[in-house]
């Protein structure tokens, strides 16, 4: 987008990308609307798969809540590639919407939850050793199709095998991870980073309460309810987050935001459970000044397009 393009149209236009279930945006995302308009930036919600949207009419297209993409990931990635002013950009979307990126980050030295993968068509049986495991698809959003199984329970073993079969028959890859029980007390820590003049900068953190109480028994909505509270990130958590972001292909200057989700490992040290670069909840309602910081990040990316 050139300076001439913006100046001939007046104030810059920004689309916040959502889905048909959230045409008015997620309530958290609505908190950035006033800070953006106060900066002279016109902003509106737009549904990613609406054929009537002219994406070229926007100076910046910001991915926010397109949370129905998981079962149409190929379509979503193809759409992203057609939007040149998309943030985070299409290459990041392609990489980050399949959680097999965790294997790459682990190989780069990032401490991650140990994960094995069951590809569609592969035979899988629950491990012989007992313990609790988490099963989920490698492409998902909002903890959809995710379950927790106690393999000491014969019924859970059967349900775990059925879960993998259900995903495999749908052509989906399954992730198998040990359930790290420290999360029951500590919860999950999400560290939020937003773009600044010199790249991503730490903004705030929140705590998610434990969400997985048992097996996944089928569809239960667009996303699962979360128990969210504010949290102060500890130095060791910030260190893991910085190491994670340093391993992102293409670097972090291209990013508008990042969310690094950590849980305690067996020794209590933080390990990465997910790196959210595509459509994460940013929880800007849980930290003073965060809506304004997100608006500043968007203005920063707009300035780079001039």
PDB file of N, CA and C in Angstrom, residues 36 45 56 62 73 86 91 130 143 152 154 163 170 172 174 183 205 223 234 236 282 304:
ATOM      1  N   UNK A  36      -8.733   3.032  18.285  1.00  0.00           N
ATOM      2  CA  UNK A  36      -8.396   3.175  16.867  1.00  0.00           C
ATOM      3  C   UNK A  36      -9.063   4.403  16.263  1.00  0.00           C
ATOM      4  N   UNK A  45     -15.583  -4.612  11.338  1.00  0.00           N
ATOM      5  CA  UNK A  45     -15.474  -6.066  11.326  1.00  0.00           C
ATOM      6  C   UNK A  45     -15.764  -6.585   9.922  1.00  0.00           C
ATOM      7  N   UNK A  56      -9.139  -5.558  -0.750  1.00  0.00           N
ATOM      8  CA  UNK A  56      -8.189  -4.556  -1.264  1.00  0.00           C
ATOM      9  C   UNK A  56      -8.589  -3.141  -0.868  1.00  0.00           C
ATOM     10  N   UNK A  62      -6.589  -7.234   9.810  1.00  0.00           N
ATOM     11  CA  UNK A  62      -6.070  -7.783  11.059  1.00  0.00           C
ATOM     12  C   UNK A  62      -6.871  -9.024  11.444  1.00  0.00           C
ATOM     13  N   UNK A  73      -9.212 -25.567   7.026  1.00  0.00           N
ATOM     14  CA  UNK A  73      -7.912 -24.909   7.124  1.00  0.00           C
ATOM     15  C   UNK A  73      -7.309 -24.608   5.749  1.00  0.00           C
ATOM     16  N   UNK A  86      -2.414  -8.488   5.089  1.00  0.00           N
ATOM     17  CA  UNK A  86      -2.878  -9.265   6.228  1.00  0.00           C
ATOM     18  C   UNK A  86      -1.830  -9.301   7.331  1.00  0.00           C
ATOM     19  N   UNK A  91       2.143 -16.275   5.284  1.00  0.00           N
ATOM     20  CA  UNK A  91       3.149 -17.305   5.543  1.00  0.00           C
ATOM     21  C   UNK A  91       3.117 -17.754   6.999  1.00  0.00           C
ATOM     22  N   UNK A 130       0.348 -46.382  32.256  1.00  0.00           N
ATOM     23  CA  UNK A 130      -0.792 -45.601  32.706  1.00  0.00           C
ATOM     24  C   UNK A 130      -0.386 -44.148  32.897  1.00  0.00           C
ATOM     25  N   UNK A 143      -9.753 -25.015  21.737  1.00  0.00           N
ATOM     26  CA  UNK A 143      -9.784 -26.324  22.420  1.00  0.00           C
ATOM     27  C   UNK A 143     -10.866 -27.240  21.875  1.00  0.00           C
ATOM     28  N   UNK A 152      -5.364 -45.385  33.033  1.00  0.00           N
ATOM     29  CA  UNK A 152      -5.578 -46.458  34.001  1.00  0.00           C
ATOM     30  C   UNK A 152      -7.036 -46.913  34.008  1.00  0.00           C
ATOM     31  N   UNK A 154     -10.091 -48.351  31.975  1.00  0.00           N
ATOM     32  CA  UNK A 154     -10.374 -49.047  30.704  1.00  0.00           C
ATOM     33  C   UNK A 154     -11.357 -48.289  29.814  1.00  0.00           C
ATOM     34  N   UNK A 163     -11.463 -41.523  19.973  1.00  0.00           N
ATOM     35  CA  UNK A 163     -11.153 -40.123  19.648  1.00  0.00           C
ATOM     36  C   UNK A 163     -10.175 -40.062  18.475  1.00  0.00           C
ATOM     37  N   UNK A 170     -11.695 -38.337   9.723  1.00  0.00           N
ATOM     38  CA  UNK A 170     -11.949 -37.006   9.163  1.00  0.00           C
ATOM     39  C   UNK A 170     -10.716 -36.436   8.469  1.00  0.00           C
ATOM     40  N   UNK A 172      -7.702 -35.969   9.821  1.00  0.00           N
ATOM     41  CA  UNK A 172      -6.989 -35.041  10.705  1.00  0.00           C
ATOM     42  C   UNK A 172      -5.883 -35.761  11.478  1.00  0.00           C
ATOM     43  N   UNK A 174      -3.667 -36.356  14.796  1.00  0.00           N
ATOM     44  CA  UNK A 174      -3.874 -36.283  16.237  1.00  0.00           C
ATOM     45  C   UNK A 174      -2.556 -36.026  16.954  1.00  0.00           C
ATOM     46  N   UNK A 183      -0.638 -28.112  35.989  1.00  0.00           N
ATOM     47  CA  UNK A 183      -1.560 -27.113  35.452  1.00  0.00           C
ATOM     48  C   UNK A 183      -2.846 -27.049  36.272  1.00  0.00           C
ATOM     49  N   UNK A 205       0.100 -10.405  30.777  1.00  0.00           N
ATOM     50  CA  UNK A 205      -0.085 -11.849  30.887  1.00  0.00           C
ATOM     51  C   UNK A 205      -1.403 -12.129  31.597  1.00  0.00           C
ATOM     52  N   UNK A 223     -15.998 -22.632  20.795  1.00  0.00           N
ATOM     53  CA  UNK A 223     -14.853 -22.686  21.692  1.00  0.00           C
ATOM     54  C   UNK A 223     -15.349 -22.962  23.104  1.00  0.00           C
ATOM     55  N   UNK A 234       6.531 -14.289  35.285  1.00  0.00           N
ATOM     56  CA  UNK A 234       7.786 -14.450  36.002  1.00  0.00           C
ATOM     57  C   UNK A 234       8.955 -14.405  35.021  1.00  0.00           C
ATOM     58  N   UNK A 236      11.392 -16.413  34.405  1.00  0.00           N
ATOM     59  CA  UNK A 236      11.648 -17.643  33.663  1.00  0.00           C
ATOM     60  C   UNK A 236      10.605 -17.859  32.572  1.00  0.00           C
ATOM     61  N   UNK A 282      -6.521 -11.967  22.736  1.00  0.00           N
ATOM     62  CA  UNK A 282      -5.419 -11.161  23.269  1.00  0.00           C
ATOM     63  C   UNK A 282      -5.680 -10.683  24.689  1.00  0.00           C
ATOM     64  N   UNK A 304       4.218   1.341   8.565  1.00  0.00           N
ATOM     65  CA  UNK A 304       5.211   0.596   7.787  1.00  0.00           C
ATOM     66  C   UNK A 304       4.780   0.398   6.335  1.00  0.00           C
TER      67      UNK A 304
END
